[in-house]
Short mmCIF file of C-alpha atoms in Angstrom, two decimals:
data_model
loop_
_atom_site.label_atom_id
_atom_site.label_comp_id
_atom_site.label_asym_id
_atom_site.label_seq_id
_atom_site.Cartn_x
_atom_site.Cartn_y
_atom_site.Cartn_z
CA PHE A 1259 0.00 0.00 0.00
CA ASP A 1260 1.65 3.22 -1.16
CA ILE A 1261 0.37 6.19 0.88
CA THR A 1262 2.39 8.68 -1.20
CA LYS A 1263 0.70 7.51 -4.38
CA LEU A 1264 -2.70 7.59 -2.69
CA GLU A 1265 -2.15 11.20 -1.58
CA TRP A 1266 -0.99 12.14 -5.08
CA MET A 1267 -4.12 10.58 -6.58
CA ASN A 1268 -6.32 12.35 -4.05
CA GLY A 1269 -4.60 15.64 -4.88
CA GLU A 1270 -5.34 15.04 -8.57
CA TYR A 1271 -8.99 14.38 -7.70
CA ILE A 1272 -9.16 17.63 -5.68
CA ARG A 1273 -7.64 19.66 -8.53
CA LYS A 1274 -10.27 18.33 -10.95
CA MET A 1275 -13.14 19.50 -8.73
CA SER A 1276 -14.75 22.83 -9.42
CA ASP A 1277 -14.04 25.50 -6.81
CA MET A 1278 -17.67 25.28 -5.66
CA GLU A 1279 -17.44 21.50 -5.23
CA LEU A 1280 -14.24 21.80 -3.23
CA GLU A 1281 -15.72 24.56 -1.10
CA LYS A 1282 -18.72 22.34 -0.31
CA LYS A 1283 -16.47 19.35 0.52
CA LEU A 1284 -14.33 21.52 2.80
CA GLU A 1285 -17.38 22.94 4.56
CA GLU A 1286 -18.66 19.40 5.16
CA TYR A 1287 -15.23 18.25 6.32
CA LEU A 1288 -14.85 21.16 8.75
CA ALA A 1289 -18.39 20.73 10.09
CA ASP A 1290 -17.78 17.03 10.77
CA LEU A 1291 -14.52 17.44 12.66
CA PRO A 1292 -14.80 16.23 16.23
CA ALA A 1293 -15.14 18.85 18.95
CA TYR A 1294 -11.99 17.52 20.63
CA ALA A 1295 -9.81 18.44 17.63
CA THR A 1296 -6.41 19.56 18.85
CA HIS A 1297 -5.58 22.12 16.19
CA LYS A 1298 -5.82 25.67 17.56
CA ALA A 1299 -7.86 26.95 14.60
CA LEU A 1300 -10.42 24.22 15.08
CA GLN A 1301 -10.70 24.95 18.79
CA ALA A 1302 -11.35 28.57 17.93
CA GLY A 1303 -14.08 27.55 15.49
CA HIS A 1304 -12.83 27.31 11.92
CA PRO A 1305 -14.83 29.11 9.26
CA GLY A 1306 -18.29 28.12 8.27
CA LYS A 1307 -20.41 28.33 5.20
CA GLY A 1308 -19.61 31.12 2.76
CA LYS A 1309 -16.20 32.09 4.13
CA LEU A 1310 -14.13 29.67 2.08
CA ALA A 1311 -14.97 30.85 -1.45
CA PRO A 1312 -12.11 33.36 -1.84
CA ILE A 1313 -9.58 30.92 -0.34
CA VAL A 1314 -10.42 27.77 -2.29
CA PRO A 1315 -8.77 28.85 -5.59
CA LEU A 1316 -5.59 29.72 -3.69
CA ILE A 1317 -5.18 26.32 -2.03
CA LYS A 1318 -6.67 23.99 -4.60
CA ASP A 1319 -3.31 23.13 -6.19
CA ARG A 1320 -1.54 22.94 -2.83
CA ILE A 1321 -3.54 20.34 -0.93
CA LYS A 1322 -3.57 16.58 -1.34
CA LYS A 1323 -6.28 15.89 1.20
CA LEU A 1324 -8.95 17.96 2.92
CA SER A 1325 -7.07 17.87 6.23
CA ASP A 1326 -4.25 19.87 4.59
CA PHE A 1327 -6.60 22.86 4.45
CA VAL A 1328 -6.56 23.76 8.16
CA PRO A 1329 -2.82 24.18 8.79
CA LEU A 1330 -2.37 25.97 5.47
CA THR A 1331 -5.14 28.51 6.05
CA ASP A 1332 -5.69 28.99 9.78
CA PHE A 1333 -4.01 32.41 9.66
CA PHE A 1334 -6.97 33.74 7.64
CA PHE A 1335 -9.30 33.16 10.56
CA GLU A 1336 -7.18 33.90 13.60
CA LYS A 1337 -4.09 35.90 14.45
CA PRO A 1338 -0.88 33.96 13.97
CA GLU A 1339 1.17 32.74 16.87
CA TYR A 1340 4.72 33.79 16.09
CA ASP A 1341 7.67 31.52 16.67
CA ILE A 1342 11.15 33.04 16.85
CA GLU A 1343 12.59 29.91 15.20
CA VAL A 1344 10.51 30.62 12.08
CA PHE A 1345 11.92 34.15 11.91
CA GLN A 1346 15.45 32.80 12.43
CA LYS A 1347 15.05 30.42 9.48
CA LEU A 1348 14.81 33.47 7.23
CA ASN A 1349 18.45 34.25 7.98
CA ILE A 1350 17.97 38.04 8.00
CA LYS A 1351 20.29 39.72 10.49
CA ASN A 1352 18.54 43.07 10.88
CA GLN A 1353 14.93 41.83 10.95
CA THR A 1354 13.70 44.57 13.25
CA GLU A 1355 14.94 47.29 10.92
CA VAL A 1356 13.64 45.50 7.81
CA LEU A 1357 10.22 44.91 9.39
CA ASP A 1358 10.08 48.57 10.37
CA LYS A 1359 10.78 49.58 6.76
CA ILE A 1360 8.23 47.06 5.48
CA LEU A 1361 5.66 48.50 7.87
CA ASN A 1362 6.48 52.03 6.74
CA SER A 1363 6.18 50.98 3.07
CA LEU A 1364 2.86 49.22 3.70
CA SER A 1365 1.49 52.28 5.47
CA ASN A 1366 2.49 54.52 2.55
CA LEU A 1367 1.06 52.35 -0.24
CA SER A 1368 -2.05 53.89 -1.79
CA LYS A 1369 -5.20 51.89 -1.12
CA PRO A 1370 -6.50 49.64 -2.38
CA TRP A 1371 -3.15 47.92 -2.73
CA GLU A 1372 -2.35 46.79 -6.23
CA SER A 1373 -0.31 43.68 -6.87
CA LYS A 1374 2.11 45.36 -9.29
CA VAL A 1375 2.83 48.35 -7.01
CA PHE A 1376 3.13 46.07 -3.98
CA GLU A 1377 5.66 43.85 -5.72
CA GLU A 1378 7.66 46.77 -7.14
CA THR A 1379 7.83 48.45 -3.73
CA PHE A 1380 9.37 45.44 -2.02
CA ARG A 1381 11.57 44.46 -4.95
CA LYS A 1382 13.15 47.92 -4.62
CA LEU A 1383 13.41 47.71 -0.82
CA ALA A 1384 15.20 44.33 -0.73
CA PRO A 1385 18.55 45.47 -2.20
CA ASP A 1386 18.46 48.62 -0.03
CA GLU A 1387 18.37 46.30 2.98
CA ASN A 1388 21.04 43.94 1.59
CA ILE A 1389 18.66 41.00 1.43
CA SER A 1390 17.22 39.05 -1.47
CA VAL A 1391 13.78 39.65 -2.90
CA THR A 1392 12.84 36.15 -1.74
CA GLN A 1393 13.88 36.99 1.82
CA ILE A 1394 11.82 40.17 1.95
CA PHE A 1395 8.69 38.44 0.65
CA GLN A 1396 9.25 35.55 3.07
CA LEU A 1397 9.57 38.02 5.93
CA ILE A 1398 6.27 39.63 4.90
CA ARG A 1399 4.70 36.15 4.64
CA VAL A 1400 5.83 35.23 8.16
CA ALA A 1401 4.71 38.59 9.56
CA VAL A 1402 1.26 38.15 8.06
CA SER A 1403 0.76 34.42 8.66
CA GLY A 1404 3.36 33.19 11.15
CA GLN A 1405 4.22 30.49 8.57
CA LEU A 1406 6.86 29.91 5.92
CA VAL A 1407 4.41 28.19 3.57
CA THR A 1408 1.06 29.76 2.68
CA PRO A 1409 -1.20 30.29 -0.28
CA PRO A 1410 0.08 33.00 -2.67
CA LEU A 1411 1.19 36.02 -0.66
CA PHE A 1412 -0.51 38.96 -2.35
CA GLU A 1413 -3.80 37.11 -2.81
CA SER A 1414 -3.70 36.18 0.88
CA ILE A 1415 -3.04 39.81 1.77
CA LYS A 1416 -6.04 40.91 -0.29
CA ILE A 1417 -8.29 38.50 1.63
CA LEU A 1418 -6.95 39.66 5.00
CA GLY A 1419 -7.25 43.33 4.09
CA GLU A 1420 -4.77 46.20 4.30
CA GLU A 1421 -5.51 47.17 7.91
CA GLU A 1422 -5.15 43.62 9.20
CA VAL A 1423 -1.85 43.20 7.33
CA ILE A 1424 -0.49 46.42 8.84
CA LYS A 1425 -1.68 45.31 12.29
CA ARG A 1426 -0.03 41.89 11.96
CA THR A 1427 3.19 43.38 10.63
CA THR A 1428 3.26 45.71 13.64
CA GLU A 1429 2.74 42.72 15.96
CA ALA A 1430 5.51 40.80 14.20
CA LEU A 1431 7.83 43.78 14.56
CA LEU A 1432 7.11 44.00 18.31
CA PHE A 1433 7.60 40.23 18.63
CA VAL A 1434 10.98 40.25 16.87
CA GLU A 1435 12.01 43.40 18.74
CA SER A 1436 11.31 41.72 22.09
CA PHE A 1437 13.67 38.88 21.19
CA SER A 1438 16.40 41.19 19.90
CA LYS A 1439 16.42 43.01 23.27
CA VAL A 1440 16.88 39.71 25.11
CA ALA A 1441 19.72 38.54 22.88
#
């Protein structure tokens, strides 16, 4: 019995579903989860009917089974719990300063944020901070989600909304700052 092949086949089946079908399956799956579920998002009450539609197209190609949905998307429904080890994996020495500049840039972007302007802003900021473009977008991803792997960044940001992204980036900055004072 090859579990890897089974998961691959299930992922193929998921990708062939329409977004509406997958949304319905996810709603049923989430509604049927036992009350004693240990995942923090489930304890907090994961989303119900009608809240999954904008997220489904973002995760459809990334999940192999319905249970992959919760850990990949819980940051949409609750504030992330930051882990200093996740920030350290980014290998950015001056994270506090970079997060401060990211926050400043986010605050100065005209609303509604546009994908092209957003990307250009941070592509220009990365070399100024002596980090790669990948590193700056990963730092934004971790600030917004608390995770290294998420659905596409800008699309996720659009779902969260500009104010929530600024709020989370501020919280991430304060979190990283508190660890830099200790070290």
